[in-house]
Each structure stands twice: as C-alpha cells, then as structure tokens.
Amino acid sequence: GDNPSRAPPFDHASYLRRRGVAAELFLDRAKATGRRRGGLAAVLDRMRERAERAVVAGVPEQEAALLRGMVLGQDERIDQATVEDWRDAGLAHLLAVSGQNVMLLAALALPLLVLAGFGLRLRLAAVAALIVLYVPLAGAGPSLQRAGAMGLAGIVAMSASRPASRWYALLLAATATLAWNPRAWADPGWQLSFAAVAGILTLGVPLQGALLRSAETLATAGAAAAPPRRGWLGAALRRALADGVAITLAATLATAPLLAHHFGSVPLAGLPANLLALPAVAPAMWLGMLKAALGQVGAAPSDAAAAALGATAAVPVGYVAGLAERFAD
C-alpha cells in the first residue's frame, strides 16, 4: 500500500503555472535561421550574454559556475553534488538572486555615484534604473521581483522626501508581483522571500538594536585600551556585525516553518554557516557585479579588467564553497 508519510509526487504542470508558463512546446526538428529576436528583448539578450562572459572571465571553472549563480541566478552549470551541499548547509539561497542582490547593488552603486558628483535625485534615479535593468537581467524570479518592487518604492519615497514605510513597501511588492502573476503566491520562492522580509521587519529590527547595545556595552568596558582615533571604525564594524547577525537570525527563524513544509527538513547547519559566510558574500557579489558591468562596455581594456578581477573574486567564492562542503558534512 501507499506510505502516507511519503511526500506527494511533484506536480510539474502546477509548477509551470506558478511560474507563469501556460504551455510547453515540444519540437521534433528545428532549423536555424540565423535571425534573432528584436526590440527590448534583444537588448536584454545581448546584455545577458556580455554579463555571463564577464562574470566568469579569469575565474576557475568551479568558482565561475558558483559566481554565475550568485550574481545572475544561473545555476545550471553547478554540479548536483555541490547544489546538495549548499542546500544541506543552508546556503542554497545564495545561488538564487534575491533581495540581498538588489541591496548590495544599491550599496555598491551609491558611493560610486557620489564620487562621480551626482546629486541626490540623480543618484536615486540612477539606482532605480540599475534595479529595473538588473531584475530582468538576472531572471526576474519571484524573490527578485519582490526586491525590485520594494527597492523602487523606497527610492520613490526618498525622492519625494517622504518617510518610507517598510511594511507598506512589502505590501506594495506583494501587490505588484501578484498583479504580474496571480499564481506566484503558491511558489515556494515567493513565500520564502516574503516570509524572510517579514521576519526581518518583525524580529530583525529589535534584535539588531539589542545586539548593538550589547556590543557597545562590551566596547565601552574595554575603551581604555583602544586608540580614540579608531573609535569610528569599531562602531562601524559593530553595527555591520549586529545588522548581519540580526538579519540572518530573523530570516532563518521566519523561513524555517516554510522549509519544513515544502522540503520536509530544516538545515540546522544553516545558521552558523550563514553567519560565517557573512564577510565573504558582499565582496563576492560586488566583484561579480563589477565584472558584469565591465562586460557591458564591450572594449578590450574592460574585458581585460574583468578577467583581472577573476582571481580576486574566486577567493570569497571559494571560501563560501568550502563552508558549504564542511557544514553539509
């Protein structure tokens, strides 16, 4: 007889409907015409091809496949054993572009725009344009759609000099993504993305404050031994650490029930693995994004620069890959 404890068989048709796919076309034969599609889709195709080449340039094969997943969400070249390691270690979300990518993109672009002399409104407009470009370039998955809508809502609020409500932006993102695809709510990626943000807003903000207060208390106790000129650096590091730990804890706790429901397990190694991965994730993402941007220039010097960054980018990617392997074990 049937075992009631077994998971139900995978419903591929329902999965496709949730992704907005109405039908599949199977071909017996295909003839290449040499033509390509035109319009905006063609522009995005060319940009995606240039980004793919630049991201992997100068990076060893294994790290290159991982970096493509982290920056562009293209994980088809990652072998199954590696994917399972990252999943067991609770790091699989790093291979799927999400809100973290949009946040890091803005964090990378804003200082560069300030150095270029852009005013506030021009900076916000430029970041909004980058988000609008990056979302379809990286596949426009449910979590990335949510992050893009939230990012654009925040930018509009800042440009209008109005206080941005994070909950309002989250609800606006839910409305926008469901208007685009009403079936998206049933997709596990959509649910996990919104649950993670809701957890960060509910648990992460008070937790970040508590961690920061504790860190400042410990720092004050040992202030006599620290040079005063380095006080600002210590404060920045404490804030960054408190933010990272709070966000990781809140997102992990908020998504655990959904992980258990959809996948039948929760990776207990995920919390320490994500905390140890924190210092490497941003550098890996930023270097990959810089390489993708250099690839859009299409000139020999920019291609050489993208390749030269490859060895540097391989270091944080290799570190996270090592964490995934050890914590999976």
C-alpha atoms as a PDB file:
ATOM      1  CA  GLY A   1       0.000   0.000   0.000  1.00  0.00           C
ATOM      2  CA  ASP A   2       0.931   3.675  -0.210  1.00  0.00           C
ATOM      3  CA  ASN A   3       3.079   5.090   2.546  1.00  0.00           C
ATOM      4  CA  PRO A   4       1.214   8.141   3.962  1.00  0.00           C
ATOM      5  CA  SER A   5       4.480   9.639   5.195  1.00  0.00           C
ATOM      6  CA  ARG A   6       5.881   9.931   1.666  1.00  0.00           C
ATOM      7  CA  ALA A   7       5.851  13.356   0.036  1.00  0.00           C
ATOM      8  CA  PRO A   8       3.294  13.761  -2.778  1.00  0.00           C
ATOM      9  CA  PRO A   9       4.674  13.399  -6.326  1.00  0.00           C
ATOM     10  CA  PHE A  10       5.993  16.573  -7.915  1.00  0.00           C
ATOM     11  CA  ASP A  11       3.279  18.304  -9.957  1.00  0.00           C
ATOM     12  CA  HIS A  12       5.219  19.740 -12.888  1.00  0.00           C
ATOM     13  CA  ALA A  13       2.143  21.312 -14.520  1.00  0.00           C
ATOM     14  CA  SER A  14       1.289  23.251 -11.344  1.00  0.00           C
ATOM     15  CA  TYR A  15       4.911  24.344 -11.024  1.00  0.00           C
ATOM     16  CA  LEU A  16       4.854  25.753 -14.557  1.00  0.00           C
ATOM     17  CA  ARG A  17       1.571  27.573 -13.941  1.00  0.00           C
ATOM     18  CA  ARG A  18       3.010  29.205 -10.814  1.00  0.00           C
ATOM     19  CA  ARG A  19       5.917  30.419 -12.941  1.00  0.00           C
ATOM     20  CA  GLY A  20       3.508  31.968 -15.462  1.00  0.00           C
ATOM     21  CA  VAL A  21       4.041  29.254 -18.108  1.00  0.00           C
ATOM     22  CA  ALA A  22       0.795  28.340 -19.867  1.00  0.00           C
ATOM     23  CA  ALA A  23       2.111  25.548 -22.101  1.00  0.00           C
ATOM     24  CA  GLU A  24       5.209  23.728 -23.277  1.00  0.00           C
ATOM     25  CA  LEU A  25       6.173  23.310 -26.922  1.00  0.00           C
ATOM     26  CA  PHE A  26       7.994  20.128 -27.927  1.00  0.00           C
ATOM     27  CA  LEU A  27       9.942  20.136 -31.191  1.00  0.00           C
ATOM     28  CA  ASP A  28      10.806  17.154 -33.358  1.00  0.00           C
ATOM     29  CA  ARG A  29      13.090  19.221 -35.578  1.00  0.00           C
ATOM     30  CA  ALA A  30      14.486  22.731 -35.580  1.00  0.00           C
ATOM     31  CA  LYS A  31      16.143  24.709 -38.354  1.00  0.00           C
ATOM     32  CA  ALA A  32      18.457  27.601 -37.526  1.00  0.00           C
ATOM     33  CA  THR A  33      17.565  30.727 -39.491  1.00  0.00           C
ATOM     34  CA  GLY A  34      20.408  32.896 -38.213  1.00  0.00           C
ATOM     35  CA  ARG A  35      17.939  35.558 -37.111  1.00  0.00           C
ATOM     36  CA  ARG A  36      17.491  36.847 -33.579  1.00  0.00           C
ATOM     37  CA  ARG A  37      14.550  38.416 -31.844  1.00  0.00           C
ATOM     38  CA  GLY A  38      14.492  42.197 -31.847  1.00  0.00           C
ATOM     39  CA  GLY A  39      13.334  45.065 -29.648  1.00  0.00           C
ATOM     40  CA  LEU A  40      13.929  45.300 -25.906  1.00  0.00           C
ATOM     41  CA  ALA A  41      14.202  41.505 -25.577  1.00  0.00           C
ATOM     42  CA  ALA A  42      17.145  41.536 -27.988  1.00  0.00           C
ATOM     43  CA  VAL A  43      18.879  44.262 -25.989  1.00  0.00           C
ATOM     44  CA  LEU A  44      18.483  42.230 -22.798  1.00  0.00           C
ATOM     45  CA  ASP A  45      19.743  39.107 -24.578  1.00  0.00           C
ATOM     46  CA  ARG A  46      22.950  40.861 -25.626  1.00  0.00           C
ATOM     47  CA  MET A  47      23.452  42.370 -22.186  1.00  0.00           C
ATOM     48  CA  ARG A  48      22.937  38.995 -20.515  1.00  0.00           C
ATOM     49  CA  GLU A  49      25.440  37.323 -22.849  1.00  0.00           C
ATOM     50  CA  ARG A  50      28.063  40.002 -22.153  1.00  0.00           C
ATOM     51  CA  ALA A  51      27.417  39.782 -18.400  1.00  0.00           C
ATOM     52  CA  GLU A  52      27.799  35.983 -18.423  1.00  0.00           C
ATOM     53  CA  ARG A  53      31.124  36.141 -20.246  1.00  0.00           C
ATOM     54  CA  ALA A  54      32.491  38.878 -17.999  1.00  0.00           C
ATOM     55  CA  VAL A  55      31.397  37.301 -14.705  1.00  0.00           C
ATOM     56  CA  VAL A  56      33.247  34.045 -15.364  1.00  0.00           C
ATOM     57  CA  ALA A  57      36.300  35.641 -17.028  1.00  0.00           C
ATOM     58  CA  GLY A  58      39.504  34.763 -15.176  1.00  0.00           C
ATOM     59  CA  VAL A  59      37.683  32.624 -12.567  1.00  0.00           C
ATOM     60  CA  PRO A  60      38.435  28.893 -12.168  1.00  0.00           C
ATOM     61  CA  GLU A  61      35.706  26.655 -13.557  1.00  0.00           C
ATOM     62  CA  GLN A  62      34.093  25.550 -10.290  1.00  0.00           C
ATOM     63  CA  GLU A  63      34.094  29.031  -8.729  1.00  0.00           C
ATOM     64  CA  ALA A  64      32.914  30.515 -12.048  1.00  0.00           C
ATOM     65  CA  ALA A  65      29.781  28.337 -12.026  1.00  0.00           C
ATOM     66  CA  LEU A  66      29.036  29.391  -8.446  1.00  0.00           C
ATOM     67  CA  LEU A  67      29.633  33.083  -9.180  1.00  0.00           C
ATOM     68  CA  ARG A  68      27.220  32.926 -12.134  1.00  0.00           C
ATOM     69  CA  GLY A  69      24.588  31.580  -9.764  1.00  0.00           C
ATOM     70  CA  MET A  70      25.269  34.169  -7.071  1.00  0.00           C
ATOM     71  CA  VAL A  71      25.251  37.197  -9.408  1.00  0.00           C
ATOM     72  CA  LEU A  72      22.990  36.194 -12.299  1.00  0.00           C
ATOM     73  CA  GLY A  73      20.949  33.347 -10.794  1.00  0.00           C
ATOM     74  CA  GLN A  74      22.161  30.900 -13.457  1.00  0.00           C
ATOM     75  CA  ASP A  75      22.988  27.707 -11.602  1.00  0.00           C
ATOM     76  CA  GLU A  76      22.627  25.157 -14.414  1.00  0.00           C
ATOM     77  CA  ARG A  77      26.402  24.649 -14.639  1.00  0.00           C
ATOM     78  CA  ILE A  78      26.770  23.767 -10.957  1.00  0.00           C
ATOM     79  CA  ASP A  79      27.047  20.023 -10.425  1.00  0.00           C
ATOM     80  CA  GLN A  80      24.307  18.326  -8.416  1.00  0.00           C
ATOM     81  CA  ALA A  81      26.592  17.291  -5.545  1.00  0.00           C
ATOM     82  CA  THR A  82      27.598  20.926  -4.990  1.00  0.00           C
ATOM     83  CA  VAL A  83      23.981  22.080  -5.129  1.00  0.00           C
ATOM     84  CA  GLU A  84      23.062  19.478  -2.491  1.00  0.00           C
ATOM     85  CA  ASP A  85      25.965  20.593  -0.280  1.00  0.00           C
ATOM     86  CA  TRP A  86      24.828  24.209  -0.410  1.00  0.00           C
ATOM     87  CA  ARG A  87      21.251  23.139   0.305  1.00  0.00           C
ATOM     88  CA  ASP A  88      22.241  20.925   3.260  1.00  0.00           C
ATOM     89  CA  ALA A  89      24.400  23.741   4.649  1.00  0.00           C
ATOM     90  CA  GLY A  90      21.529  26.242   4.407  1.00  0.00           C
ATOM     91  CA  LEU A  91      23.392  28.349   1.835  1.00  0.00           C
ATOM     92  CA  ALA A  92      21.340  27.498  -1.263  1.00  0.00           C
ATOM     93  CA  HIS A  93      19.643  30.916  -1.161  1.00  0.00           C
ATOM     94  CA  LEU A  94      22.968  32.476  -2.168  1.00  0.00           C
ATOM     95  CA  LEU A  95      22.762  30.704  -5.531  1.00  0.00           C
ATOM     96  CA  ALA A  96      19.363  32.278  -6.283  1.00  0.00           C
ATOM     97  CA  VAL A  97      19.352  36.031  -6.844  1.00  0.00           C
ATOM     98  CA  SER A  98      17.136  37.768  -4.314  1.00  0.00           C
ATOM     99  CA  GLY A  99      16.648  40.917  -2.288  1.00  0.00           C
ATOM    100  CA  GLN A 100      20.180  40.647  -0.998  1.00  0.00           C
ATOM    101  CA  ASN A 101      21.467  41.202  -4.545  1.00  0.00           C
ATOM    102  CA  VAL A 102      19.369  44.337  -5.008  1.00  0.00           C
ATOM    103  CA  MET A 103      20.503  45.715  -1.645  1.00  0.00           C
ATOM    104  CA  LEU A 104      24.166  45.045  -2.448  1.00  0.00           C
ATOM    105  CA  LEU A 105      23.766  46.560  -5.924  1.00  0.00           C
ATOM    106  CA  ALA A 106      22.467  49.791  -4.393  1.00  0.00           C
ATOM    107  CA  ALA A 107      25.200  49.747  -1.737  1.00  0.00           C
ATOM    108  CA  LEU A 108      27.831  49.378  -4.478  1.00  0.00           C
ATOM    109  CA  ALA A 109      26.375  51.993  -6.833  1.00  0.00           C
ATOM    110  CA  LEU A 110      25.627  54.829  -4.399  1.00  0.00           C
ATOM    111  CA  PRO A 111      29.225  55.564  -3.283  1.00  0.00           C
ATOM    112  CA  LEU A 112      30.404  55.432  -6.903  1.00  0.00           C
ATOM    113  CA  LEU A 113      27.665  57.873  -7.925  1.00  0.00           C
ATOM    114  CA  VAL A 114      28.629  60.194  -5.060  1.00  0.00           C
ATOM    115  CA  LEU A 115      32.263  60.146  -6.244  1.00  0.00           C
ATOM    116  CA  ALA A 116      31.039  60.941  -9.760  1.00  0.00           C
ATOM    117  CA  GLY A 117      29.392  64.110  -8.412  1.00  0.00           C
ATOM    118  CA  PHE A 118      25.756  63.122  -8.945  1.00  0.00           C
ATOM    119  CA  GLY A 119      23.126  64.991  -6.914  1.00  0.00           C
ATOM    120  CA  LEU A 120      20.675  63.154  -4.663  1.00  0.00           C
ATOM    121  CA  ARG A 121      17.857  62.897  -7.194  1.00  0.00           C
ATOM    122  CA  LEU A 122      20.186  61.828  -9.977  1.00  0.00           C
ATOM    123  CA  ARG A 123      21.712  59.197  -7.679  1.00  0.00           C
ATOM    124  CA  LEU A 124      18.283  57.816  -6.815  1.00  0.00           C
ATOM    125  CA  ALA A 125      17.237  57.831 -10.475  1.00  0.00           C
ATOM    126  CA  ALA A 126      20.433  56.006 -11.452  1.00  0.00           C
ATOM    127  CA  VAL A 127      19.953  53.349  -8.758  1.00  0.00           C
ATOM    128  CA  ALA A 128      16.304  52.902  -9.833  1.00  0.00           C
ATOM    129  CA  ALA A 129      17.465  52.423 -13.441  1.00  0.00           C
ATOM    130  CA  LEU A 130      20.045  49.843 -12.317  1.00  0.00           C
ATOM    131  CA  ILE A 131      17.368  47.910 -10.407  1.00  0.00           C
ATOM    132  CA  VAL A 132      14.986  47.979 -13.381  1.00  0.00           C
ATOM    133  CA  LEU A 133      17.829  46.674 -15.555  1.00  0.00           C
ATOM    134  CA  TYR A 134      19.166  44.100 -13.114  1.00  0.00           C
ATOM    135  CA  VAL A 135      15.860  42.359 -12.318  1.00  0.00           C
ATOM    136  CA  PRO A 136      15.187  41.056 -15.867  1.00  0.00           C
ATOM    137  CA  LEU A 137      18.930  40.558 -16.482  1.00  0.00           C
ATOM    138  CA  ALA A 138      19.082  38.147 -13.521  1.00  0.00           C
ATOM    139  CA  GLY A 139      15.970  36.215 -14.466  1.00  0.00           C
ATOM    140  CA  ALA A 140      13.198  38.159 -12.662  1.00  0.00           C
ATOM    141  CA  GLY A 141      12.396  35.352 -10.208  1.00  0.00           C
ATOM    142  CA  PRO A 142       9.701  35.849  -7.540  1.00  0.00           C
ATOM    143  CA  SER A 143      12.100  36.965  -4.802  1.00  0.00           C
ATOM    144  CA  LEU A 144      13.884  39.324  -7.193  1.00  0.00           C
ATOM    145  CA  GLN A 145      10.573  40.822  -8.326  1.00  0.00           C
ATOM    146  CA  ARG A 146       9.707  41.455  -4.682  1.00  0.00           C
ATOM    147  CA  ALA A 147      13.082  43.057  -4.000  1.00  0.00           C
ATOM    148  CA  GLY A 148      12.894  45.223  -7.111  1.00  0.00           C
ATOM    149  CA  ALA A 149       9.411  46.485  -6.256  1.00  0.00           C
ATOM    150  CA  MET A 150      10.446  47.237  -2.660  1.00  0.00           C
ATOM    151  CA  GLY A 151      13.613  48.977  -3.798  1.00  0.00           C
ATOM    152  CA  LEU A 152      11.764  51.159  -6.283  1.00  0.00           C
ATOM    153  CA  ALA A 153       9.105  52.025  -3.676  1.00  0.00           C
ATOM    154  CA  GLY A 154      11.824  53.117  -1.249  1.00  0.00           C
ATOM    155  CA  ILE A 155      13.547  55.223  -3.900  1.00  0.00           C
ATOM    156  CA  VAL A 156      10.301  56.955  -4.856  1.00  0.00           C
ATOM    157  CA  ALA A 157       9.640  57.715  -1.175  1.00  0.00           C
ATOM    158  CA  MET A 158      13.159  59.127  -0.720  1.00  0.00           C
ATOM    159  CA  SER A 159      12.943  61.265  -3.855  1.00  0.00           C
ATOM    160  CA  ALA A 160       9.595  62.658  -2.663  1.00  0.00           C
ATOM    161  CA  SER A 161      11.146  63.414   0.754  1.00  0.00           C
ATOM    162  CA  ARG A 162       8.544  61.239   2.469  1.00  0.00           C
ATOM    163  CA  PRO A 163       9.281  58.660   5.172  1.00  0.00           C
ATOM    164  CA  ALA A 164       9.347  55.178   3.678  1.00  0.00           C
ATOM    165  CA  SER A 165       7.284  52.522   5.445  1.00  0.00           C
ATOM    166  CA  ARG A 166       8.935  49.135   5.069  1.00  0.00           C
ATOM    167  CA  TRP A 167       5.665  47.288   5.627  1.00  0.00           C
ATOM    168  CA  TYR A 168       3.970  49.469   3.017  1.00  0.00           C
ATOM    169  CA  ALA A 169       6.781  48.694   0.560  1.00  0.00           C
ATOM    170  CA  LEU A 170       6.447  44.964   1.307  1.00  0.00           C
ATOM    171  CA  LEU A 171       2.681  45.028   0.686  1.00  0.00           C
ATOM    172  CA  LEU A 172       3.221  47.077  -2.463  1.00  0.00           C
ATOM    173  CA  ALA A 173       5.726  44.479  -3.674  1.00  0.00           C
ATOM    174  CA  ALA A 174       3.222  41.679  -2.976  1.00  0.00           C
ATOM    175  CA  THR A 175       0.533  43.535  -4.923  1.00  0.00           C
ATOM    176  CA  ALA A 176       2.842  44.206  -7.863  1.00  0.00           C
ATOM    177  CA  THR A 177       4.131  40.642  -8.148  1.00  0.00           C
ATOM    178  CA  LEU A 178       0.646  39.142  -7.833  1.00  0.00           C
ATOM    179  CA  ALA A 179      -0.700  41.571 -10.429  1.00  0.00           C
ATOM    180  CA  TRP A 180       2.043  40.364 -12.764  1.00  0.00           C
ATOM    181  CA  ASN A 181       1.391  36.684 -11.987  1.00  0.00           C
ATOM    182  CA  PRO A 182      -1.595  35.877  -9.702  1.00  0.00           C
ATOM    183  CA  ARG A 183      -0.333  32.316  -9.191  1.00  0.00           C
ATOM    184  CA  ALA A 184       3.040  33.444  -7.820  1.00  0.00           C
ATOM    185  CA  TRP A 185       1.812  33.159  -4.201  1.00  0.00           C
ATOM    186  CA  ALA A 186       1.931  29.343  -4.459  1.00  0.00           C
ATOM    187  CA  ASP A 187       5.605  29.343  -5.453  1.00  0.00           C
ATOM    188  CA  PRO A 188       7.899  28.380  -2.529  1.00  0.00           C
ATOM    189  CA  GLY A 189      10.427  31.002  -3.616  1.00  0.00           C
ATOM    190  CA  TRP A 190       7.783  33.742  -3.413  1.00  0.00           C
ATOM    191  CA  GLN A 191       6.630  32.568   0.018  1.00  0.00           C
ATOM    192  CA  LEU A 192      10.172  32.254   1.389  1.00  0.00           C
ATOM    193  CA  SER A 193      11.134  35.688   0.073  1.00  0.00           C
ATOM    194  CA  PHE A 194       8.217  37.486   1.724  1.00  0.00           C
ATOM    195  CA  ALA A 195       8.485  35.427   4.908  1.00  0.00           C
ATOM    196  CA  ALA A 196      12.177  36.337   5.212  1.00  0.00           C
ATOM    197  CA  VAL A 197      11.477  40.070   4.855  1.00  0.00           C
ATOM    198  CA  ALA A 198       8.527  39.912   7.251  1.00  0.00           C
ATOM    199  CA  GLY A 199      10.759  38.122   9.761  1.00  0.00           C
ATOM    200  CA  ILE A 200      13.461  40.755   9.383  1.00  0.00           C
ATOM    201  CA  LEU A 201      10.949  43.563   9.945  1.00  0.00           C
ATOM    202  CA  THR A 202       9.344  41.808  12.928  1.00  0.00           C
ATOM    203  CA  LEU A 203      12.330  40.188  14.641  1.00  0.00           C
ATOM    204  CA  GLY A 204      15.401  41.647  12.970  1.00  0.00           C
ATOM    205  CA  VAL A 205      14.925  45.301  13.895  1.00  0.00           C
ATOM    206  CA  PRO A 206      14.558  44.781  17.687  1.00  0.00           C
ATOM    207  CA  LEU A 207      17.225  42.057  17.631  1.00  0.00           C
ATOM    208  CA  GLN A 208      19.658  44.360  15.839  1.00  0.00           C
ATOM    209  CA  GLY A 209      19.100  47.020  18.493  1.00  0.00           C
ATOM    210  CA  ALA A 210      19.675  44.535  21.319  1.00  0.00           C
ATOM    211  CA  LEU A 211      22.855  43.161  19.737  1.00  0.00           C
ATOM    212  CA  LEU A 212      24.199  46.652  19.068  1.00  0.00           C
ATOM    213  CA  ARG A 213      23.560  47.743  22.644  1.00  0.00           C
ATOM    214  CA  SER A 214      25.335  44.640  23.956  1.00  0.00           C
ATOM    215  CA  ALA A 215      28.292  45.200  21.635  1.00  0.00           C
ATOM    216  CA  GLU A 216      28.581  48.863  22.666  1.00  0.00           C
ATOM    217  CA  THR A 217      28.481  47.894  26.327  1.00  0.00           C
ATOM    218  CA  LEU A 218      31.347  45.457  25.821  1.00  0.00           C
ATOM    219  CA  ALA A 219      33.246  48.047  23.771  1.00  0.00           C
ATOM    220  CA  THR A 220      32.806  50.687  26.466  1.00  0.00           C
ATOM    221  CA  ALA A 221      34.161  48.307  29.068  1.00  0.00           C
ATOM    222  CA  GLY A 222      37.381  47.945  27.074  1.00  0.00           C
ATOM    223  CA  ALA A 223      37.546  51.504  25.721  1.00  0.00           C
ATOM    224  CA  ALA A 224      40.595  52.422  27.778  1.00  0.00           C
ATOM    225  CA  ALA A 225      42.797  50.108  25.716  1.00  0.00           C
ATOM    226  CA  ALA A 226      41.532  51.284  22.304  1.00  0.00           C
ATOM    227  CA  PRO A 227      43.085  54.254  20.462  1.00  0.00           C
ATOM    228  CA  PRO A 228      40.492  57.058  20.217  1.00  0.00           C
ATOM    229  CA  ARG A 229      41.138  57.623  16.508  1.00  0.00           C
ATOM    230  CA  ARG A 230      39.848  54.123  15.752  1.00  0.00           C
ATOM    231  CA  GLY A 231      36.567  54.570  17.614  1.00  0.00           C
ATOM    232  CA  TRP A 232      34.565  55.273  14.453  1.00  0.00           C
ATOM    233  CA  LEU A 233      35.901  52.136  12.787  1.00  0.00           C
ATOM    234  CA  GLY A 234      34.973  49.969  15.761  1.00  0.00           C
ATOM    235  CA  ALA A 235      31.477  51.467  15.822  1.00  0.00           C
ATOM    236  CA  ALA A 236      31.007  50.768  12.103  1.00  0.00           C
ATOM    237  CA  LEU A 237      32.186  47.181  12.498  1.00  0.00           C
ATOM    238  CA  ARG A 238      29.904  46.609  15.495  1.00  0.00           C
ATOM    239  CA  ARG A 239      26.923  47.962  13.570  1.00  0.00           C
ATOM    240  CA  ALA A 240      27.703  45.853  10.498  1.00  0.00           C
ATOM    241  CA  LEU A 241      28.092  42.729  12.641  1.00  0.00           C
ATOM    242  CA  ALA A 242      24.879  43.414  14.557  1.00  0.00           C
ATOM    243  CA  ASP A 243      22.997  44.002  11.308  1.00  0.00           C
ATOM    244  CA  GLY A 244      24.319  40.812   9.715  1.00  0.00           C
ATOM    245  CA  VAL A 245      23.642  38.588  12.719  1.00  0.00           C
ATOM    246  CA  ALA A 246      20.164  40.045  13.306  1.00  0.00           C
ATOM    247  CA  ILE A 247      19.105  39.703   9.665  1.00  0.00           C
ATOM    248  CA  THR A 248      20.445  36.139   9.447  1.00  0.00           C
ATOM    249  CA  LEU A 249      18.736  35.042  12.674  1.00  0.00           C
ATOM    250  CA  ALA A 250      15.422  36.681  11.814  1.00  0.00           C
ATOM    251  CA  ALA A 251      15.299  35.335   8.248  1.00  0.00           C
ATOM    252  CA  THR A 252      16.305  31.838   9.396  1.00  0.00           C
ATOM    253  CA  LEU A 253      13.608  31.669  12.058  1.00  0.00           C
ATOM    254  CA  ALA A 254      10.915  33.119   9.800  1.00  0.00           C
ATOM    255  CA  THR A 255      11.554  30.748   6.903  1.00  0.00           C
ATOM    256  CA  ALA A 256      12.088  27.544   8.918  1.00  0.00           C
ATOM    257  CA  PRO A 257       8.375  26.555   9.002  1.00  0.00           C
ATOM    258  CA  LEU A 258       8.066  27.001   5.227  1.00  0.00           C
ATOM    259  CA  LEU A 259      11.237  25.000   4.602  1.00  0.00           C
ATOM    260  CA  ALA A 260       9.878  22.192   6.767  1.00  0.00           C
ATOM    261  CA  HIS A 261       6.524  22.286   4.954  1.00  0.00           C
ATOM    262  CA  HIS A 262       7.821  22.372   1.386  1.00  0.00           C
ATOM    263  CA  PHE A 263      11.014  20.343   1.650  1.00  0.00           C
ATOM    264  CA  GLY A 264      10.475  18.152   4.718  1.00  0.00           C
ATOM    265  CA  SER A 265      13.574  19.354   6.574  1.00  0.00           C
ATOM    266  CA  VAL A 266      15.296  22.408   8.037  1.00  0.00           C
ATOM    267  CA  PRO A 267      19.100  22.665   7.721  1.00  0.00           C
ATOM    268  CA  LEU A 268      20.294  23.115  11.312  1.00  0.00           C
ATOM    269  CA  ALA A 269      23.748  23.998   9.992  1.00  0.00           C
ATOM    270  CA  GLY A 270      22.267  26.978   8.162  1.00  0.00           C
ATOM    271  CA  LEU A 271      22.546  29.480  10.999  1.00  0.00           C
ATOM    272  CA  PRO A 272      26.279  29.098  11.780  1.00  0.00           C
ATOM    273  CA  ALA A 273      27.087  28.624   8.079  1.00  0.00           C
ATOM    274  CA  ASN A 274      25.344  31.874   7.117  1.00  0.00           C
ATOM    275  CA  LEU A 275      26.983  33.775   9.961  1.00  0.00           C
ATOM    276  CA  LEU A 276      30.447  32.593   8.910  1.00  0.00           C
ATOM    277  CA  ALA A 277      29.654  33.364   5.252  1.00  0.00           C
ATOM    278  CA  LEU A 278      28.719  36.984   6.015  1.00  0.00           C
ATOM    279  CA  PRO A 279      32.193  38.516   5.455  1.00  0.00           C
ATOM    280  CA  ALA A 280      32.562  36.878   2.031  1.00  0.00           C
ATOM    281  CA  VAL A 281      29.112  37.255   0.460  1.00  0.00           C
ATOM    282  CA  ALA A 282      29.221  41.009  -0.191  1.00  0.00           C
ATOM    283  CA  PRO A 283      32.751  41.008  -1.702  1.00  0.00           C
ATOM    284  CA  ALA A 284      31.842  38.090  -3.979  1.00  0.00           C
ATOM    285  CA  MET A 285      28.621  39.780  -5.131  1.00  0.00           C
ATOM    286  CA  TRP A 286      30.267  43.176  -5.633  1.00  0.00           C
ATOM    287  CA  LEU A 287      33.176  41.767  -7.618  1.00  0.00           C
ATOM    288  CA  GLY A 288      30.766  39.753  -9.768  1.00  0.00           C
ATOM    289  CA  MET A 289      28.598  42.828 -10.382  1.00  0.00           C
ATOM    290  CA  LEU A 290      31.645  44.924 -11.276  1.00  0.00           C
ATOM    291  CA  LYS A 291      32.739  42.247 -13.741  1.00  0.00           C
ATOM    292  CA  ALA A 292      29.229  42.167 -15.266  1.00  0.00           C
ATOM    293  CA  ALA A 293      29.259  45.973 -15.595  1.00  0.00           C
ATOM    294  CA  LEU A 294      32.702  45.929 -17.235  1.00  0.00           C
ATOM    295  CA  GLY A 295      31.403  43.372 -19.684  1.00  0.00           C
ATOM    296  CA  GLN A 296      28.762  45.819 -20.921  1.00  0.00           C
ATOM    297  CA  VAL A 297      31.449  48.245 -22.142  1.00  0.00           C
ATOM    298  CA  GLY A 298      32.486  45.796 -24.840  1.00  0.00           C
ATOM    299  CA  ALA A 299      36.041  47.105 -25.211  1.00  0.00           C
ATOM    300  CA  ALA A 300      39.318  45.220 -24.876  1.00  0.00           C
ATOM    301  CA  PRO A 301      40.530  47.158 -21.771  1.00  0.00           C
ATOM    302  CA  SER A 302      37.267  46.499 -19.913  1.00  0.00           C
ATOM    303  CA  ASP A 303      37.358  42.804 -20.860  1.00  0.00           C
ATOM    304  CA  ALA A 304      40.935  42.607 -19.576  1.00  0.00           C
ATOM    305  CA  ALA A 305      39.920  44.344 -16.334  1.00  0.00           C
ATOM    306  CA  ALA A 306      37.029  41.895 -15.845  1.00  0.00           C
ATOM    307  CA  ALA A 307      39.400  38.966 -16.349  1.00  0.00           C
ATOM    308  CA  ALA A 308      41.956  40.501 -13.975  1.00  0.00           C
ATOM    309  CA  LEU A 309      39.308  40.642 -11.229  1.00  0.00           C
ATOM    310  CA  GLY A 310      38.661  36.934 -11.651  1.00  0.00           C
ATOM    311  CA  ALA A 311      41.390  35.704  -9.299  1.00  0.00           C
ATOM    312  CA  THR A 312      40.229  38.136  -6.599  1.00  0.00           C
ATOM    313  CA  ALA A 313      36.583  37.130  -6.982  1.00  0.00           C
ATOM    314  CA  ALA A 314      37.493  33.449  -6.711  1.00  0.00           C
ATOM    315  CA  VAL A 315      38.756  33.938  -3.134  1.00  0.00           C
ATOM    316  CA  PRO A 316      35.451  34.789  -1.368  1.00  0.00           C
ATOM    317  CA  VAL A 317      33.532  32.367  -3.604  1.00  0.00           C
ATOM    318  CA  GLY A 318      35.951  29.562  -2.748  1.00  0.00           C
ATOM    319  CA  TYR A 319      35.663  30.397   0.942  1.00  0.00           C
ATOM    320  CA  VAL A 320      31.851  30.106   0.881  1.00  0.00           C
ATOM    321  CA  ALA A 321      32.109  26.899  -1.161  1.00  0.00           C
ATOM    322  CA  GLY A 322      34.421  25.444   1.495  1.00  0.00           C
ATOM    323  CA  LEU A 323      31.935  26.408   4.210  1.00  0.00           C
ATOM    324  CA  ALA A 324      29.119  24.733   2.278  1.00  0.00           C
ATOM    325  CA  GLU A 325      31.069  21.498   1.956  1.00  0.00           C
ATOM    326  CA  ARG A 326      32.067  21.338   5.624  1.00  0.00           C
ATOM    327  CA  PHE A 327      28.695  22.327   7.057  1.00  0.00           C
ATOM    328  CA  ALA A 328      26.914  19.905   4.724  1.00  0.00           C
ATOM    329  CA  ASP A 329      29.072  17.157   6.226  1.00  0.00           C
END
